[in-house]
Amino acid sequence: MKTLVSSSFFSLLTALAIVVSSSVAPVTDTGQEIKTPRSKEDHLEDIPHTMEPFRKGPRVDTLHSGNVSTVLGRTASLRCRVLDRGNKTVSWIRHRDLHLLTVDQYTYTSDQRFQAMYEPSTGDWVLLVGSVQSRDRGVYECQIGTTPPISHFVTLHIMEPRTEILGGDDLHINLGSTINLTCLVMYHARSPHTLVWLHKGKEVHYNSARGGVTVLTEAGEVTRSALLIQKSTLADAGNYTCKPKGAASATARVHVLHGELQAAVQGGAGIGGRPQTLELVLIAALWASWAGLPSHLIAWSSICMSVIVVVTSS
C-alpha cells in the first residue's frame, strides 16, 4: 500500500512538470539577436538621409539667369539656366512684339544676329545677340514648354557710347598757368586706335615751336586722354576738341583770363576793379526787402547806394 502511494505521488509530480515546461517557449542559442516587432515610426528612422530629394520638374535657376548690360555694337549673351528639363523645349521670345526667336537650338527669325546656343555643363540656354543695336534693348522671355508654360524674363540694357571732357563745356584758366584737359571715351564697342586733340579745328602738334605740350593717353574699357599745355598764353584760348577714331567727339571752350578780365570773372568787379553799380544797387534792394523795410525806404536805400557808387567812382 505504501509503495502504491509513493508511485502515484511520483507520477503526479512528473505530470505537473510536463505541464509547466510545455507552457514556456524553448530558448535556442543561435548567436543572433532576438528581434521584436517595431512600429511604423521606428521603420521611418531607418530610411537613409541621403535619399534623392523630391524632383520638382522643369524650372529656371533665377540666380544664374539675370539681366544683361552691354555696349552698343557688341555681342550680348542672355542666359536661362533650366533645371530638370526632361524632354521639354526651351524657347526665347522677344517681349515687345512677341516674336519667337529660338526653340531649343533652332532659330526662327530672319535676323541673323540672333542665335541659340546650349551649354550642357551648366544647363544654360543662351540667346546670342550680335552687333547689338539700340532697338534690341528691352525684355526677353525664356519659356519652358510645360503645361502651363513656365516663363522667366531677362532685360537687356544697352549703354550708349559717350565722349566727354571733364570740367564742363567752359573752362577758365589764369594766364601763365597750365591748361589740363581730360577726355574720357566710354561705352564704345572697341577702344579707339587713335585719338587726336584739335585746337580751333586744327590738330595740336606736340613737337611744334611753341613747346610745353604733352598728351597722355591710356586705352581700355574707358579710354582716358590728358592734354597738358604749360604756361598758357592768350593765343591758347578757344575751342579744344577730343576726337577719337571711330567714336563721337567732345568739345570744350577754354578762356584764358588776364588783367581786368580776370578780376571781373573771379571777383565780380567792373572796369578798373571797381564794383559794378547795378550789382550793388540790387544787393541793397534785396537786403532792405529782407529786413522788412517799407517800399519807400527800399527805394531810398537803392538811390543812396547809387549816389555813393557814383561819388566813389569819380
Short mmCIF file of C-alpha atoms in Angstrom, two decimals:
data_model
loop_
_atom_site.label_atom_id
_atom_site.label_comp_id
_atom_site.label_asym_id
_atom_site.label_seq_id
_atom_site.Cartn_x
_atom_site.Cartn_y
_atom_site.Cartn_z
CA MET A 1 0.00 0.00 0.00
CA LYS A 2 2.77 2.40 0.90
CA THR A 3 4.59 1.58 -2.35
CA LEU A 4 1.42 2.33 -4.39
CA VAL A 5 1.00 5.79 -2.81
CA SER A 6 4.61 6.71 -3.45
CA SER A 7 4.30 5.65 -7.08
CA SER A 8 1.12 7.71 -7.53
CA PHE A 9 2.67 10.79 -5.96
CA PHE A 10 5.71 10.50 -8.19
CA SER A 11 3.51 10.24 -11.27
CA LEU A 12 1.60 13.35 -10.21
CA LEU A 13 4.82 15.38 -9.85
CA THR A 14 6.00 14.20 -13.26
CA ALA A 15 2.73 15.28 -14.88
CA LEU A 16 2.92 18.75 -13.27
CA ALA A 17 6.49 19.20 -14.52
CA ILE A 18 5.44 18.32 -18.07
CA VAL A 19 2.60 20.86 -17.98
CA VAL A 20 4.82 23.69 -16.71
CA SER A 21 7.61 23.01 -19.19
CA SER A 22 5.20 22.93 -22.11
CA SER A 23 3.91 26.50 -21.33
CA VAL A 24 7.39 28.12 -21.64
CA ALA A 25 8.87 28.73 -25.09
CA PRO A 26 12.13 26.93 -25.64
CA VAL A 27 15.27 29.04 -25.75
CA THR A 28 17.68 28.23 -28.54
CA ASP A 29 21.14 29.83 -28.70
CA THR A 30 21.60 30.76 -32.41
CA GLY A 31 24.12 33.54 -31.91
CA GLN A 32 21.64 36.18 -33.30
CA GLU A 33 19.83 38.99 -31.55
CA ILE A 34 16.17 38.29 -30.98
CA LYS A 35 14.16 40.99 -32.80
CA THR A 36 10.90 42.30 -31.50
CA PRO A 37 8.12 43.80 -33.70
CA ARG A 38 8.62 47.55 -34.45
CA SER A 39 6.15 50.34 -35.04
CA LYS A 40 5.73 52.35 -38.32
CA GLU A 41 7.56 55.32 -36.81
CA ASP A 42 10.56 53.12 -35.98
CA HIS A 43 10.77 52.00 -39.62
CA LEU A 44 10.90 55.64 -40.83
CA GLU A 45 14.06 56.20 -38.79
CA ASP A 46 15.83 53.52 -40.83
CA ILE A 47 15.39 55.49 -44.12
CA PRO A 48 18.81 56.87 -45.20
CA HIS A 49 19.18 60.66 -45.06
CA THR A 50 20.97 60.60 -48.42
CA MET A 51 17.82 59.65 -50.27
CA GLU A 52 17.37 61.69 -53.51
CA PRO A 53 15.21 64.77 -52.85
CA PHE A 54 11.80 65.10 -54.40
CA ARG A 55 12.03 66.24 -58.02
CA LYS A 56 10.17 69.45 -58.76
CA GLY A 57 10.25 69.10 -62.53
CA PRO A 58 11.48 71.69 -65.05
CA ARG A 59 12.32 75.08 -63.54
CA VAL A 60 14.59 78.11 -64.05
CA ASP A 61 17.57 78.83 -61.82
CA THR A 62 16.97 82.56 -61.43
CA LEU A 63 20.32 83.15 -59.68
CA HIS A 64 22.13 82.34 -62.94
CA SER A 65 19.59 83.86 -65.32
CA GLY A 66 19.84 87.59 -64.56
CA ASN A 67 19.58 90.79 -66.58
CA VAL A 68 22.33 91.76 -69.03
CA SER A 69 24.09 95.07 -69.78
CA THR A 70 26.22 95.57 -72.87
CA VAL A 71 27.68 98.28 -75.07
CA LEU A 72 26.19 99.29 -78.40
CA GLY A 73 27.80 97.25 -81.17
CA ARG A 74 29.00 94.37 -79.01
CA THR A 75 27.52 90.85 -78.63
CA ALA A 76 25.07 90.23 -75.79
CA SER A 77 24.60 86.81 -74.13
CA LEU A 78 21.22 86.29 -72.45
CA ARG A 79 21.27 83.17 -70.24
CA CYS A 80 18.46 80.97 -68.98
CA ARG A 81 19.58 78.07 -66.76
CA VAL A 82 16.94 75.32 -66.83
CA LEU A 83 16.97 72.51 -64.23
CA ASP A 84 15.34 69.08 -64.70
CA ARG A 85 14.29 69.98 -68.24
CA GLY A 86 13.45 66.43 -69.25
CA ASN A 87 12.08 66.42 -72.80
CA LYS A 88 10.58 69.92 -72.59
CA THR A 89 11.51 72.59 -75.13
CA VAL A 90 13.14 75.91 -74.22
CA SER A 91 12.24 78.99 -76.29
CA TRP A 92 13.33 82.62 -76.42
CA ILE A 93 10.66 85.24 -77.22
CA ARG A 94 11.17 88.97 -77.77
CA HIS A 95 8.61 90.53 -75.47
CA ARG A 96 7.95 93.85 -77.23
CA ASP A 97 6.46 92.18 -80.32
CA LEU A 98 6.04 88.57 -79.01
CA HIS A 99 8.30 87.40 -81.83
CA LEU A 100 9.53 83.80 -81.46
CA LEU A 101 13.32 83.90 -81.84
CA THR A 102 14.54 80.39 -80.99
CA VAL A 103 13.25 76.95 -79.93
CA ASP A 104 15.94 74.79 -78.35
CA GLN A 105 18.89 75.28 -80.72
CA TYR A 106 16.83 76.25 -83.77
CA THR A 107 16.45 79.89 -84.86
CA TYR A 108 13.07 81.16 -86.08
CA THR A 109 13.96 84.67 -87.21
CA SER A 110 15.47 86.03 -90.40
CA ASP A 111 17.69 88.38 -88.37
CA GLN A 112 21.00 86.52 -88.45
CA ARG A 113 22.26 88.44 -85.43
CA PHE A 114 20.19 86.12 -83.20
CA GLN A 115 21.50 82.65 -82.43
CA ALA A 116 20.62 79.91 -79.92
CA MET A 117 23.30 78.02 -78.00
CA TYR A 118 23.16 75.30 -75.33
CA GLU A 119 25.84 74.62 -72.70
CA PRO A 120 25.41 71.03 -71.37
CA SER A 121 27.86 71.57 -68.50
CA THR A 122 25.70 74.28 -66.91
CA GLY A 123 22.27 73.71 -68.42
CA ASP A 124 22.31 77.25 -69.81
CA TRP A 125 20.18 78.07 -72.85
CA VAL A 126 21.90 81.13 -74.32
CA LEU A 127 20.42 83.69 -76.70
CA LEU A 128 23.24 85.45 -78.55
CA VAL A 129 22.54 88.91 -79.99
CA GLY A 130 25.38 90.05 -82.23
CA SER A 131 26.23 93.69 -83.04
CA VAL A 132 23.66 94.98 -80.57
CA GLN A 133 21.54 97.90 -81.77
CA SER A 134 19.51 100.42 -79.79
CA ARG A 135 16.24 98.76 -80.79
CA ASP A 136 17.40 95.47 -79.21
CA ARG A 137 17.02 96.81 -75.68
CA GLY A 138 14.08 95.54 -73.67
CA VAL A 139 12.63 92.35 -72.17
CA TYR A 140 13.17 88.81 -73.50
CA GLU A 141 11.22 85.78 -72.30
CA CYS A 142 12.75 82.37 -71.68
CA GLN A 143 9.87 79.87 -71.85
CA ILE A 144 9.83 76.18 -70.89
CA GLY A 145 7.25 74.14 -72.82
CA THR A 146 5.35 72.73 -69.84
CA THR A 147 1.58 72.89 -69.32
CA PRO A 148 1.08 75.68 -68.48
CA PRO A 149 4.37 77.16 -69.79
CA ILE A 150 7.00 78.35 -67.31
CA SER A 151 8.34 81.84 -68.16
CA HIS A 152 11.36 83.78 -66.97
CA PHE A 153 12.08 87.37 -68.11
CA VAL A 154 15.52 88.81 -68.83
CA THR A 155 16.07 92.53 -69.52
CA LEU A 156 18.76 93.65 -71.97
CA HIS A 157 20.24 97.07 -71.11
CA ILE A 158 22.31 98.88 -73.75
CA MET A 159 24.80 101.61 -72.85
CA GLU A 160 25.19 104.38 -75.41
CA PRO A 161 28.73 105.46 -76.42
CA ARG A 162 29.83 108.74 -74.89
CA THR A 163 32.85 111.03 -75.12
CA GLU A 164 33.23 113.90 -72.69
CA ILE A 165 35.79 116.41 -71.45
CA LEU A 166 35.84 116.68 -67.68
CA GLY A 167 35.08 120.07 -66.17
CA GLY A 168 32.21 121.12 -68.43
CA ASP A 169 31.88 122.98 -71.71
CA ASP A 170 33.58 126.19 -70.49
CA LEU A 171 36.88 126.27 -68.60
CA HIS A 172 38.54 129.40 -67.22
CA ILE A 173 42.34 129.37 -66.94
CA ASN A 174 44.60 132.06 -65.50
CA LEU A 175 47.24 133.45 -67.82
CA GLY A 176 50.52 131.58 -67.40
CA SER A 177 49.02 128.55 -65.67
CA THR A 178 48.86 125.03 -67.12
CA ILE A 179 45.86 124.02 -69.23
CA ASN A 180 44.85 120.50 -68.20
CA LEU A 181 42.10 118.89 -70.27
CA THR A 182 41.00 115.29 -69.63
CA CYS A 183 38.90 113.39 -72.18
CA LEU A 184 37.02 110.16 -71.42
CA VAL A 185 35.82 107.79 -74.17
CA MET A 186 33.22 105.44 -72.64
CA TYR A 187 30.89 102.62 -73.69
CA HIS A 188 32.29 102.11 -77.18
CA ALA A 189 32.30 98.71 -78.85
CA ARG A 190 36.05 98.99 -79.44
CA SER A 191 38.73 101.13 -77.89
CA PRO A 192 39.78 103.87 -80.32
CA HIS A 193 43.00 103.06 -82.14
CA THR A 194 43.97 106.72 -82.27
CA LEU A 195 42.86 109.88 -80.52
CA VAL A 196 43.79 113.42 -81.50
CA TRP A 197 43.23 116.84 -79.93
CA LEU A 198 42.15 119.79 -82.07
CA HIS A 199 42.52 123.49 -81.21
CA LYS A 200 40.23 125.74 -83.22
CA GLY A 201 39.75 122.91 -85.70
CA LYS A 202 43.47 122.25 -86.21
CA GLU A 203 45.37 119.30 -84.78
CA VAL A 204 47.53 120.08 -81.77
CA HIS A 205 51.16 119.29 -82.65
CA TYR A 206 53.22 118.14 -79.70
CA ASN A 207 56.53 118.96 -81.39
CA SER A 208 55.54 122.47 -82.50
CA ALA A 209 57.74 125.50 -81.92
CA ARG A 210 55.55 126.55 -79.01
CA GLY A 211 56.68 123.63 -76.86
CA GLY A 212 55.28 122.64 -73.50
CA VAL A 213 52.51 120.46 -74.98
CA THR A 214 52.04 116.91 -73.65
CA VAL A 215 49.40 114.24 -74.30
CA LEU A 216 48.98 111.15 -72.12
CA THR A 217 46.52 108.52 -73.46
CA GLU A 218 45.52 105.24 -71.79
CA ALA A 219 43.29 102.89 -73.82
CA GLY A 220 40.93 100.37 -72.26
CA GLU A 221 37.28 99.83 -71.40
CA VAL A 222 37.31 103.56 -70.65
CA THR A 223 39.92 105.38 -72.73
CA ARG A 224 41.43 108.39 -70.94
CA SER A 225 43.48 111.13 -72.62
CA ALA A 226 45.00 114.16 -70.90
CA LEU A 227 46.19 117.27 -72.78
CA LEU A 228 48.66 119.45 -70.87
CA ILE A 229 49.68 122.90 -72.14
CA GLN A 230 52.18 124.68 -69.91
CA LYS A 231 52.47 128.46 -69.45
CA SER A 232 49.22 129.30 -71.20
CA THR A 233 49.00 132.45 -73.33
CA LEU A 234 46.08 134.38 -74.73
CA ALA A 235 46.64 132.54 -78.04
CA ASP A 236 45.87 129.23 -76.27
CA ALA A 237 42.24 130.25 -75.67
CA GLY A 238 39.45 128.82 -77.84
CA ASN A 239 37.73 125.51 -78.56
CA TYR A 240 39.51 122.23 -77.86
CA THR A 241 38.10 119.02 -79.35
CA CYS A 242 38.84 115.47 -78.26
CA LYS A 243 38.42 113.36 -81.40
CA PRO A 244 38.77 109.56 -81.05
CA LYS A 245 38.83 107.48 -84.23
CA GLY A 246 35.58 105.58 -84.68
CA ALA A 247 33.83 107.37 -81.82
CA ALA A 248 31.98 110.60 -81.12
CA SER A 249 33.90 113.81 -80.39
CA ALA A 250 33.64 116.21 -77.45
CA THR A 251 34.45 119.94 -77.34
CA ALA A 252 35.22 122.39 -74.53
CA ARG A 253 35.96 126.12 -74.70
CA VAL A 254 38.97 127.42 -72.78
CA HIS A 255 39.06 131.04 -71.58
CA VAL A 256 42.47 132.45 -70.66
CA LEU A 257 41.95 135.24 -68.12
CA HIS A 258 44.24 138.25 -67.90
CA GLY A 259 44.26 141.56 -66.02
CA GLU A 260 40.89 143.30 -65.68
CA LEU A 261 39.01 140.44 -67.32
CA GLN A 262 40.44 138.00 -64.76
CA ALA A 263 39.37 140.27 -61.88
CA ALA A 264 35.86 140.59 -63.33
CA VAL A 265 35.39 136.83 -63.53
CA GLN A 266 36.92 135.98 -60.16
CA GLY A 267 35.73 138.91 -58.03
CA GLY A 268 32.69 140.26 -59.84
CA ALA A 269 34.41 143.62 -60.43
CA GLY A 270 33.99 146.02 -63.33
CA ILE A 271 36.47 148.12 -65.27
CA GLY A 272 39.41 149.20 -63.12
CA GLY A 273 38.44 146.76 -60.41
CA ARG A 274 35.58 148.91 -59.02
CA PRO A 275 32.28 147.21 -58.14
CA GLN A 276 29.57 147.41 -60.75
CA THR A 277 26.79 149.90 -59.90
CA LEU A 278 23.85 147.72 -60.90
CA GLU A 279 25.01 144.77 -58.83
CA LEU A 280 25.40 146.86 -55.65
CA VAL A 281 22.02 148.53 -56.13
CA LEU A 282 20.36 145.14 -56.47
CA ILE A 283 22.15 143.88 -53.37
CA ALA A 284 20.99 146.92 -51.39
CA ALA A 285 17.39 146.46 -52.54
CA LEU A 286 17.40 142.77 -51.64
CA TRP A 287 18.86 143.49 -48.21
CA ALA A 288 16.24 146.14 -47.48
CA SER A 289 13.46 143.83 -48.59
CA TRP A 290 14.77 141.02 -46.43
CA ALA A 291 14.95 143.38 -43.44
CA GLY A 292 11.24 144.12 -43.83
CA LEU A 293 11.56 147.81 -44.63
CA PRO A 294 8.63 149.66 -46.29
CA SER A 295 8.73 150.04 -50.05
CA HIS A 296 9.59 153.76 -49.94
CA LEU A 297 12.59 153.04 -47.69
CA ILE A 298 13.73 150.27 -50.08
CA ALA A 299 13.70 152.76 -52.97
CA TRP A 300 15.50 155.35 -50.85
CA SER A 301 18.22 152.84 -49.92
CA SER A 302 18.77 151.99 -53.59
CA ILE A 303 19.09 155.69 -54.53
CA CYS A 304 21.60 156.32 -51.72
CA MET A 305 23.71 153.34 -52.83
CA SER A 306 23.70 154.63 -56.41
CA VAL A 307 24.88 158.07 -55.26
CA ILE A 308 27.66 156.53 -53.15
CA VAL A 309 28.88 154.47 -56.11
CA VAL A 310 28.91 157.47 -58.44
CA VAL A 311 30.86 159.59 -55.94
CA THR A 312 33.44 156.91 -55.23
CA SER A 313 33.98 156.19 -58.91
CA SER A 314 34.55 159.81 -59.90
#
